[in-house]
Short mmCIF file of C-alpha atoms in Angstrom, two decimals:
data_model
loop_
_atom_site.label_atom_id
_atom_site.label_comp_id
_atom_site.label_asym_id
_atom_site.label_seq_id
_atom_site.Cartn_x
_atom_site.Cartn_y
_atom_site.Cartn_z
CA UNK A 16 -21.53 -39.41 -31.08
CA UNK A 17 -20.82 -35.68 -31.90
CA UNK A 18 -19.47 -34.43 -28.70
CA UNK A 19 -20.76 -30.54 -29.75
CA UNK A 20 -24.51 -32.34 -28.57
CA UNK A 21 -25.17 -32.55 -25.10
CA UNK A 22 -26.78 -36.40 -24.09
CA UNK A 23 -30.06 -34.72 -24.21
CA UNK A 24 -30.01 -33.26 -27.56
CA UNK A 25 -28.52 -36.90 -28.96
CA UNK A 26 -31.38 -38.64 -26.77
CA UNK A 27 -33.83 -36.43 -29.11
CA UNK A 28 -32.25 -37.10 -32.23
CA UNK A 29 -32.65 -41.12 -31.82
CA UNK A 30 -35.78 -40.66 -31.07
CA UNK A 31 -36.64 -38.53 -34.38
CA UNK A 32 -34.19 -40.44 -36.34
CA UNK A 33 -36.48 -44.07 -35.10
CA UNK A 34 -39.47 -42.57 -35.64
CA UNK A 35 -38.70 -41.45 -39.16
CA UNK A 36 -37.85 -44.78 -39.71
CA UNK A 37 -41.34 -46.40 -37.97
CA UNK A 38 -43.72 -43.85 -39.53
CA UNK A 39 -41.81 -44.52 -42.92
CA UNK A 40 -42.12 -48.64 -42.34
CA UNK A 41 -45.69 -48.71 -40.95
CA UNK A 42 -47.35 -45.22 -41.54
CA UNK A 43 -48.11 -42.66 -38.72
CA UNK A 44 -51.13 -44.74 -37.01
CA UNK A 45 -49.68 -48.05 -36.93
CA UNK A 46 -46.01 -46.53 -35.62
CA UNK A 47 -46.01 -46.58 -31.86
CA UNK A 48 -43.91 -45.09 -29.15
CA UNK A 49 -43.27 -48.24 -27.42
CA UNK A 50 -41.93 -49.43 -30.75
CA UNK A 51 -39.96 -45.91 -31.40
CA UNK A 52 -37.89 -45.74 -27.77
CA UNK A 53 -37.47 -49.71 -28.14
CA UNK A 54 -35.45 -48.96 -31.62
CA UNK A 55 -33.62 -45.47 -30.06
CA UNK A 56 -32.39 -47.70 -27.28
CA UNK A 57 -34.53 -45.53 -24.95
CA UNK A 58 -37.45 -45.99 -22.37
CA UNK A 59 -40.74 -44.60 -22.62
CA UNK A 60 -40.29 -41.84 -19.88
CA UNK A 61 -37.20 -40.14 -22.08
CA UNK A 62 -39.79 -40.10 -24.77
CA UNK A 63 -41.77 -38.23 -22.71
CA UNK A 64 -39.58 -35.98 -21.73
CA UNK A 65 -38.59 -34.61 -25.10
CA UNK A 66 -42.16 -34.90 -26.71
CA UNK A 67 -45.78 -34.67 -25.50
CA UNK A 68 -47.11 -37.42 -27.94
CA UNK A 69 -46.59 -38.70 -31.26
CA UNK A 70 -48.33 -36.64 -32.56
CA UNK A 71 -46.09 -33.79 -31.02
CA UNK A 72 -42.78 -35.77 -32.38
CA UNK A 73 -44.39 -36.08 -35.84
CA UNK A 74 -45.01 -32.80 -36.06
CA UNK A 75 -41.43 -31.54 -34.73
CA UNK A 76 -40.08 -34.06 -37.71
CA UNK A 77 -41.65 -32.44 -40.52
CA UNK A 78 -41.32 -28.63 -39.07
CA UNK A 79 -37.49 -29.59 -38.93
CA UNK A 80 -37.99 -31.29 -42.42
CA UNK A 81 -39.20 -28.66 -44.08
CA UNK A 82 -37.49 -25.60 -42.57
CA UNK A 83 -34.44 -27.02 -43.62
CA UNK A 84 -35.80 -28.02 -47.35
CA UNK A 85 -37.21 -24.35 -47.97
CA UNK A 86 -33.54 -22.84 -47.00
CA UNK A 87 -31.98 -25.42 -49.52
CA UNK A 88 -34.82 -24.78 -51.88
CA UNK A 89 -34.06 -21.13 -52.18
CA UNK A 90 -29.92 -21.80 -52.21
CA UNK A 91 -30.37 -19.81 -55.82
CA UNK A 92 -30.77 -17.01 -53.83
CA UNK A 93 -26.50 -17.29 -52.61
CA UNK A 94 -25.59 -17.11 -56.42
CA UNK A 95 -27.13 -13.46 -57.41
CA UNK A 96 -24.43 -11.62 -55.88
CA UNK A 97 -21.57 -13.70 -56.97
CA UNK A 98 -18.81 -13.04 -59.51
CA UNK A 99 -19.17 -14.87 -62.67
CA UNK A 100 -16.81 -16.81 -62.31
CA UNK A 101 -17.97 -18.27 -58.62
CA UNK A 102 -21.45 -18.99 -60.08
CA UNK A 103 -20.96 -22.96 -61.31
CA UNK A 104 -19.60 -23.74 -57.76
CA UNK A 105 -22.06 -22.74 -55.77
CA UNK A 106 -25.04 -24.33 -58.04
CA UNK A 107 -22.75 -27.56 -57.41
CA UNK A 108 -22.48 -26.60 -53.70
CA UNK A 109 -26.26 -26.05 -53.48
CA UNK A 110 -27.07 -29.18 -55.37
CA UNK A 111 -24.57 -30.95 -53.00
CA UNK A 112 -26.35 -29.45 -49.77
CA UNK A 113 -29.81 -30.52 -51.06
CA UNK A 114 -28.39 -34.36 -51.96
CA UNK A 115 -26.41 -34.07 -48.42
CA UNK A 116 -29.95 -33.36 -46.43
CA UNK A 117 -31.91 -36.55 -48.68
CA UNK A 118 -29.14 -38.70 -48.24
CA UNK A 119 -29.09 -37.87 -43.99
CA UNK A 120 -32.75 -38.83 -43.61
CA UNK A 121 -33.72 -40.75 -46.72
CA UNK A 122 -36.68 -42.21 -45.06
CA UNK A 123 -38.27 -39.05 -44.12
CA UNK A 124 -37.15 -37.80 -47.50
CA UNK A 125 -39.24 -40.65 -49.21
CA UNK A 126 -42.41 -40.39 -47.08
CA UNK A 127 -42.56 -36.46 -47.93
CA UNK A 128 -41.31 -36.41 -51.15
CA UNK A 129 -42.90 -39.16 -53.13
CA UNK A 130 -46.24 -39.45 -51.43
CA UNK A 131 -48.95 -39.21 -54.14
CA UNK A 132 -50.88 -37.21 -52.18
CA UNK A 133 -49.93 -33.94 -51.05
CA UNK A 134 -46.57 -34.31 -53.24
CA UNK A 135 -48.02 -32.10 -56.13
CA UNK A 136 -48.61 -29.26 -53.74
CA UNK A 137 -44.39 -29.73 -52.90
CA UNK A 138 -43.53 -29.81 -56.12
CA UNK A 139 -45.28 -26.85 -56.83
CA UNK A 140 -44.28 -24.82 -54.05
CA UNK A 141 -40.69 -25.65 -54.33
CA UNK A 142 -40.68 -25.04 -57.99
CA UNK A 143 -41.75 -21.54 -57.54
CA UNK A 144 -38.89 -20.96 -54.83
CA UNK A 145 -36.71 -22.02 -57.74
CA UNK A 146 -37.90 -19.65 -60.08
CA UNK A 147 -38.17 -16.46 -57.95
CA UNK A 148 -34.52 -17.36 -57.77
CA UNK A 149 -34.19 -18.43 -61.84
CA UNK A 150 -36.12 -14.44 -62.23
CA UNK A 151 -33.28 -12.87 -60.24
CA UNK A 152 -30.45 -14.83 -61.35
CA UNK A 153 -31.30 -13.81 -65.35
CA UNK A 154 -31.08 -10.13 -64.07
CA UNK A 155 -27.96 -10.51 -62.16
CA UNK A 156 -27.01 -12.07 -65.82
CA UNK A 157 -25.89 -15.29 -64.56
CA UNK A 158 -29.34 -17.32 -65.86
CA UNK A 159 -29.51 -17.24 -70.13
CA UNK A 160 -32.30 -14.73 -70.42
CA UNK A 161 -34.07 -16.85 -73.20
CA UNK A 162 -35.66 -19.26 -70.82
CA UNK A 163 -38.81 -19.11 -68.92
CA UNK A 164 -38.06 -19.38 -65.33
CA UNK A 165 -41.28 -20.88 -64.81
CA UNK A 166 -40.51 -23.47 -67.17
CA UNK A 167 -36.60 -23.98 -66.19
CA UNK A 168 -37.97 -24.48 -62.28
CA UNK A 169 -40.60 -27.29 -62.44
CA UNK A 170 -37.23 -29.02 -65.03
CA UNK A 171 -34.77 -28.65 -61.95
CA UNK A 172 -37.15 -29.63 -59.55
CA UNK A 173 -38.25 -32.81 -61.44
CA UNK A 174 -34.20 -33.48 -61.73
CA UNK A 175 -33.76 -33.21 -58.48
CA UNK A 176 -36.59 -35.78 -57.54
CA UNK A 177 -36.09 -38.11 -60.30
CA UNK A 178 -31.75 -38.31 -59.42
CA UNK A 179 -32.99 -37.97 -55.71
CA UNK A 180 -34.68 -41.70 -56.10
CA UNK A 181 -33.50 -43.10 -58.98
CA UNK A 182 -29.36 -42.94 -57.16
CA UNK A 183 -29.39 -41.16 -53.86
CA UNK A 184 -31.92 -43.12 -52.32
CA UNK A 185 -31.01 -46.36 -54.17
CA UNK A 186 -27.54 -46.20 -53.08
CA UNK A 187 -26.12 -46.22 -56.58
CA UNK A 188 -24.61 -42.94 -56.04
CA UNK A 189 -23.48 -40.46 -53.12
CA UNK A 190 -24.55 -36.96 -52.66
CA UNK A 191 -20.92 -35.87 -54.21
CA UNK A 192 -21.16 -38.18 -57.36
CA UNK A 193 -24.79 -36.65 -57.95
CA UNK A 194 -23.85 -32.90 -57.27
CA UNK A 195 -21.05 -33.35 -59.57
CA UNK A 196 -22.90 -34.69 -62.52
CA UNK A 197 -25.96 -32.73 -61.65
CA UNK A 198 -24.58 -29.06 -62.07
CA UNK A 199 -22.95 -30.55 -64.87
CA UNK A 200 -26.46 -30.85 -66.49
CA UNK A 201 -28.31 -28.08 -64.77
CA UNK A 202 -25.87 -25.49 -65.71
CA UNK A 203 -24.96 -26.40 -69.19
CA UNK A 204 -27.11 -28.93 -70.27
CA UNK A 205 -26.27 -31.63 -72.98
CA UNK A 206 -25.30 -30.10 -76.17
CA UNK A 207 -21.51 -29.45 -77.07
CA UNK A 208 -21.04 -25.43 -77.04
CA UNK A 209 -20.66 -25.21 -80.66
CA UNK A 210 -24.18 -26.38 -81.32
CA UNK A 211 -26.00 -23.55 -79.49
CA UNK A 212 -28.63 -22.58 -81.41
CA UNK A 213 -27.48 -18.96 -82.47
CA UNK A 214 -24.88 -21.02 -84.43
CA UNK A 215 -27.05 -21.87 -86.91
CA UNK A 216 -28.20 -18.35 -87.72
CA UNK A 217 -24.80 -16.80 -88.17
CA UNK B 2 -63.00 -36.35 -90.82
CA UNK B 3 -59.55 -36.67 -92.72
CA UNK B 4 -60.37 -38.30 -96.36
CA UNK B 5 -57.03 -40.25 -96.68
CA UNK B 6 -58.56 -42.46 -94.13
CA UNK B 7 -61.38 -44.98 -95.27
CA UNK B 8 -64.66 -44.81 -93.41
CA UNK B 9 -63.63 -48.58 -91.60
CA UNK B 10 -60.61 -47.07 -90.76
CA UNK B 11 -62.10 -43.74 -89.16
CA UNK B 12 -64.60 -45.87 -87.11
CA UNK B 13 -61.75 -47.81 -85.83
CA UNK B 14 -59.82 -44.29 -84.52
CA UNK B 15 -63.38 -43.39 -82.91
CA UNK B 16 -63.69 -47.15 -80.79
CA UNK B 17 -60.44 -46.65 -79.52
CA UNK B 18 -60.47 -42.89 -78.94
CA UNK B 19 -63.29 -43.92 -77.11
CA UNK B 20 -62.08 -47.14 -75.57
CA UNK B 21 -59.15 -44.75 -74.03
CA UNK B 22 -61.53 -42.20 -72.60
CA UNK B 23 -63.52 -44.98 -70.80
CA UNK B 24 -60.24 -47.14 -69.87
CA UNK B 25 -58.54 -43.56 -67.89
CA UNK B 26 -62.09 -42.44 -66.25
CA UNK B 27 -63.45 -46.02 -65.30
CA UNK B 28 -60.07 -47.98 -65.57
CA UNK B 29 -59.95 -51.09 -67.62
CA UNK B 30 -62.44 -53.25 -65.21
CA UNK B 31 -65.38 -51.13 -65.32
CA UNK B 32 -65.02 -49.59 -68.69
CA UNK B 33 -67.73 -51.24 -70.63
CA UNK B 34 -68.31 -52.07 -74.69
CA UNK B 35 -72.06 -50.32 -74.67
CA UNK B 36 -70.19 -47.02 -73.19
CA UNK B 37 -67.24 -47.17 -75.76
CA UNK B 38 -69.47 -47.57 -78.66
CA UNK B 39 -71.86 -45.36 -77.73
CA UNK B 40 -69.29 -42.97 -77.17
CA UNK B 41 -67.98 -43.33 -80.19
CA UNK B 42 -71.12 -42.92 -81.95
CA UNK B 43 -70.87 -46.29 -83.11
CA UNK B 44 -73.40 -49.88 -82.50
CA UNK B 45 -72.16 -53.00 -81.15
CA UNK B 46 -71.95 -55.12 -83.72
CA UNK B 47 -69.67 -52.47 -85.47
CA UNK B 48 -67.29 -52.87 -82.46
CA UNK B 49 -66.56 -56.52 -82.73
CA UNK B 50 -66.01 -56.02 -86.60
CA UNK B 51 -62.69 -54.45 -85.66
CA UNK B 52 -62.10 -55.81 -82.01
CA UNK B 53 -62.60 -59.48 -81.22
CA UNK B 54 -63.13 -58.25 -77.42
CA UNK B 55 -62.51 -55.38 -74.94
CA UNK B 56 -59.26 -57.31 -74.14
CA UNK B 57 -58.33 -57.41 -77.25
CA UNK B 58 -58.65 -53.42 -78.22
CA UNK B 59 -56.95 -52.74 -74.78
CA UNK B 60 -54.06 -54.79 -75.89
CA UNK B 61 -54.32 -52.72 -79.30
CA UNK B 62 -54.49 -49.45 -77.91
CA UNK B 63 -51.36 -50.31 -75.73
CA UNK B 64 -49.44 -52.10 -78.47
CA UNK B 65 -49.87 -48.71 -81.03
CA UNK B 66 -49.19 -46.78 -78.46
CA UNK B 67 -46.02 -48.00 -76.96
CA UNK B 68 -44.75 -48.84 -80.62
CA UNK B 69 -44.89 -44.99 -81.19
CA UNK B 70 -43.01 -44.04 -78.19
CA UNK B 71 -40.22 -46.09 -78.61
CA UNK B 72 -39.83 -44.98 -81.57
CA UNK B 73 -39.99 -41.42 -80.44
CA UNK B 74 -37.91 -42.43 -77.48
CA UNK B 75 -35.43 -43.16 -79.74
CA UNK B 76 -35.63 -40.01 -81.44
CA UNK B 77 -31.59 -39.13 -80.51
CA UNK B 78 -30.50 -41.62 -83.09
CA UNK B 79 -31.63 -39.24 -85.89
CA UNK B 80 -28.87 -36.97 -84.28
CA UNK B 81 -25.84 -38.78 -84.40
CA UNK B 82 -25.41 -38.62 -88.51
CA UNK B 83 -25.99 -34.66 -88.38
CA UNK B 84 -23.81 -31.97 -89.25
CA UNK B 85 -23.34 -29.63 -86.03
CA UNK B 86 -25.10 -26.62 -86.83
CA UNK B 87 -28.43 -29.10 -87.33
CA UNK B 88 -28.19 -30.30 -83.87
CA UNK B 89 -30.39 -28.27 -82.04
CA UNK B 90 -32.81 -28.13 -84.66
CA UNK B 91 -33.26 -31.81 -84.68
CA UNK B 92 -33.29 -32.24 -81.26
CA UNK B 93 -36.62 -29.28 -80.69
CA UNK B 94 -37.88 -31.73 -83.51
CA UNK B 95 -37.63 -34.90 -81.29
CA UNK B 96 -38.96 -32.57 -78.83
CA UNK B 97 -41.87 -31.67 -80.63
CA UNK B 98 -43.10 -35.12 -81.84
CA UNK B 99 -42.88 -36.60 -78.17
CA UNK B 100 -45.18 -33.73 -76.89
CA UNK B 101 -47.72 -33.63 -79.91
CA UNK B 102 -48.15 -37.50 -79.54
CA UNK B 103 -48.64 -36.50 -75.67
CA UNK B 104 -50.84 -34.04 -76.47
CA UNK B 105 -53.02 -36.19 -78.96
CA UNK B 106 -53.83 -38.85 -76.74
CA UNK B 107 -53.90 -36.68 -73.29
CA UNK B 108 -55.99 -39.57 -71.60
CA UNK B 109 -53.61 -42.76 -72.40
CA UNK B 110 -50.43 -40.60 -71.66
CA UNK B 111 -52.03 -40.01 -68.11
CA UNK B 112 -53.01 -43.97 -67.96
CA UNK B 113 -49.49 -45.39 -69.44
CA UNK B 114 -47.01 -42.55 -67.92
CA UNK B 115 -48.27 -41.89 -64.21
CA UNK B 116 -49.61 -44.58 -63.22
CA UNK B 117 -47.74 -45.69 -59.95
CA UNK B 118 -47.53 -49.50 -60.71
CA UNK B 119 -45.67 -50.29 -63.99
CA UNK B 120 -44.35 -46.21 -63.78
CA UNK B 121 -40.95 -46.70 -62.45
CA UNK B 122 -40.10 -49.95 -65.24
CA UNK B 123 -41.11 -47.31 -68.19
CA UNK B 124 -39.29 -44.79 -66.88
CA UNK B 125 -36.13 -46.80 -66.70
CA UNK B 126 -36.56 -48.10 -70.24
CA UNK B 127 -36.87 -45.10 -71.89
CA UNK B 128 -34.13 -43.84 -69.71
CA UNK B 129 -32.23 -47.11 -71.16
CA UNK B 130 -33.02 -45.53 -74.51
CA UNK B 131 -31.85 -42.32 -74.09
CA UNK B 132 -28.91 -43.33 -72.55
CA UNK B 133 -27.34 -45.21 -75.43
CA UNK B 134 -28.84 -42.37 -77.92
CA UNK B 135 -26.26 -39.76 -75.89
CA UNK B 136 -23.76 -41.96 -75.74
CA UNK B 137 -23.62 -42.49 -79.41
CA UNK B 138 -23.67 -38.58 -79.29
CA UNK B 139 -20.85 -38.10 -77.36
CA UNK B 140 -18.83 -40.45 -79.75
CA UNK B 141 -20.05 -38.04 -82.33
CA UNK B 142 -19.04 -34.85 -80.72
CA UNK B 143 -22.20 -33.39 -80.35
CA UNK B 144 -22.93 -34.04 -76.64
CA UNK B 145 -20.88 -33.09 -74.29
CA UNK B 146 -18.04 -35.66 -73.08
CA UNK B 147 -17.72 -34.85 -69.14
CA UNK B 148 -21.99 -36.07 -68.89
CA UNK B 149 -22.57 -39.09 -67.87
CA UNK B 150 -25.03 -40.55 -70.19
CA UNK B 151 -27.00 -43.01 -67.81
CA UNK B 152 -27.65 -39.44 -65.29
CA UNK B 153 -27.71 -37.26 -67.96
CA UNK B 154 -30.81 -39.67 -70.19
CA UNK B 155 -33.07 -40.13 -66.11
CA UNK B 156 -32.88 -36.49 -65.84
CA UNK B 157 -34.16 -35.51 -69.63
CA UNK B 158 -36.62 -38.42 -69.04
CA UNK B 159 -37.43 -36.99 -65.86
CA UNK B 160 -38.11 -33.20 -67.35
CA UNK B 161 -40.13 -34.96 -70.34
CA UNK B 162 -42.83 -36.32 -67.90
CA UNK B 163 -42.61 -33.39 -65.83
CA UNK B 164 -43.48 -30.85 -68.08
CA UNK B 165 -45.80 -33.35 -70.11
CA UNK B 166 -48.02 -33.31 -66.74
CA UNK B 167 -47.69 -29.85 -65.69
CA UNK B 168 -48.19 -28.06 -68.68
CA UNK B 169 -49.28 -30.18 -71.56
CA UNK B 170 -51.59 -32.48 -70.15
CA UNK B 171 -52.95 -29.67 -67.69
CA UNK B 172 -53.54 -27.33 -71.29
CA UNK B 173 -51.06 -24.14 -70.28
CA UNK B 174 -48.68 -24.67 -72.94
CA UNK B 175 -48.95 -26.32 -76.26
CA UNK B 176 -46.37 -29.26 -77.70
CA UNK B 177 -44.70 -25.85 -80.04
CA UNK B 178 -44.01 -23.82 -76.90
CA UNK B 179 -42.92 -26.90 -74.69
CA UNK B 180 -40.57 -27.97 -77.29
CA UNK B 181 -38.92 -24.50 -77.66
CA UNK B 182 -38.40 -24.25 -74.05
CA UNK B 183 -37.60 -27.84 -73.37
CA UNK B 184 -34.76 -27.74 -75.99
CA UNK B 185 -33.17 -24.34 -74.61
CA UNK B 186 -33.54 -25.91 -70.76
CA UNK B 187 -32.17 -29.74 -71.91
CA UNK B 188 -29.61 -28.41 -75.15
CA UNK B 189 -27.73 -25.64 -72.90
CA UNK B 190 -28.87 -25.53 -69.20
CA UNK B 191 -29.74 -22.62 -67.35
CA UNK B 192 -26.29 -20.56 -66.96
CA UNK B 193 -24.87 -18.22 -69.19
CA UNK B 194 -22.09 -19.49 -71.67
CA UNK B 195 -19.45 -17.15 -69.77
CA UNK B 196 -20.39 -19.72 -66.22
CA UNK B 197 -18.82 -22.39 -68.20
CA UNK B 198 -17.04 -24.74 -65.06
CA UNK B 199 -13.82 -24.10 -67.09
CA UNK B 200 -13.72 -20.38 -66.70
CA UNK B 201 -12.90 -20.81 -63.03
CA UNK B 202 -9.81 -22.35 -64.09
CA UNK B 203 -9.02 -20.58 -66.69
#
């Protein structure tokens, strides 16, 4: 354990860490607390002291959750500033710090991300964070003016999710291996430089 | 109606335009032969002329269908042979085709692309596709060398079905403007050329 975190604050985090994992494996109803302190190696009274109910816990989860996943959803907002030349680095950092968060809690990560219901609503949201940021970024001159943010957003986003399940998740690759071939496709996409499409009018 | 197609023919489009409406409202179960032909403006007798049983034009509709998107999954082949400055052309072309046979059948797409069950086997597939398509590319010159093709083919699949839901299917853009900004987003990425990863160490 992390010696920075007192015994109280690593107390909490098994308990959020095992009930990620129960509300992930059985759904919020069927979790219980005697179940959740029984896999953080804890008894029922420390759950008590760190949470009021389950209901308290789950909702201390998500608020952590997503706090985190809107300051990683707006990383595009560290590149506007930068030289020119410090731009493709931090896209890879930010990419890396978004597959670094999924890869920590990839239970939680499932349960919020690819639930069919309120996942729409995410996606949504998340791809409008991204194109705020797209918006500013073509102004600073670092995003190719041609495309529509809008349009460019809900792409990354859906990139993110799809590489998100398809390798993080799956184990197939690590949050480094994705961020590095990741920026490599968000930032320059597929096409050799010589094919860009002004080429063929000149 | 379109004359090049006989009258049996154009009946035949109708039951399973119809069939396809009733099969994504009802699902396949509760769609029923009276509603399809009557939807189709068409009797019951003129129905099993052309379908020996509701089975049978399911397995139709699916078998026409999927035949056509393989064969638009497969669209990168037609890129390999190309000269350079034709690249991007033919790729917005691909493009194009996959999101006008989206947009023509907006009810089966829904059915065969997001449904949760069979989804994530498609997906893969026509990833599969893709895949070997770029890396044929790559030997080729025309995609870039450093992608990996297997990430590189999930995440264009991934932005196909993305922006097939959120904007074709939902009626804000048409296949035209998808294509144009599809092919800027997937052919060059979002930065500026000047970004280029090799600038930094340059």
């Amino acid at each position: 354990m992390d010696s920075k975190f007192s015994k109280g604050e690593q107390s909490r985090g098994r308990l959020l860490a095992a009930a990620a994992s129960e509300f992930a494996a059985k759904g919020f109803h069927r979790a219980r607390v005697s179940d959740i302190v029984k896999a953080a190696g804890l008894t029922q009274a420390s759950f008590y002291q760190y949470f009021e109910s389950k209901e308290g816990l789950y909702q201390q989860l998500m608020d952590e959750f997503f706090a985190k996943l809107w300051e990683l959803a707006d990383g595009g907002s560290k590149v506007t500033a930068l030289d020119e030349a410090d731009v493709y680095g931090q896209v890879r950092e930010n990419l890396l710090a978004l597959f670094r968060f999924f890869q920590g809690r990839p239970e939680l990560t499932q349960m919020v991300l690819y639930q069919a219901e309120a996942g729409e609503e995410l996606h949504r949201k998340l791809a409008a964070t991204v194109s705020a940021n797209l918006r500013q970024n073509q102004a600073a001159g670092h995003v190719r003016a041609d495309l529509s943010p809008e349009v460019a957003a809900e792409a990354m986003v859906a990139v993110c999710y799809r590489l998100t399940s398809r390798f993080l998740l799956a184990g197939e690759k690590t949050a480094e291996q994705l961020a590095d071939e990741a920026v490599s496709f968000l930032a320059h996409g597929i096409l050799q430089e010589k094919t860009r499409e002004g080429a063929r009018h000149e």
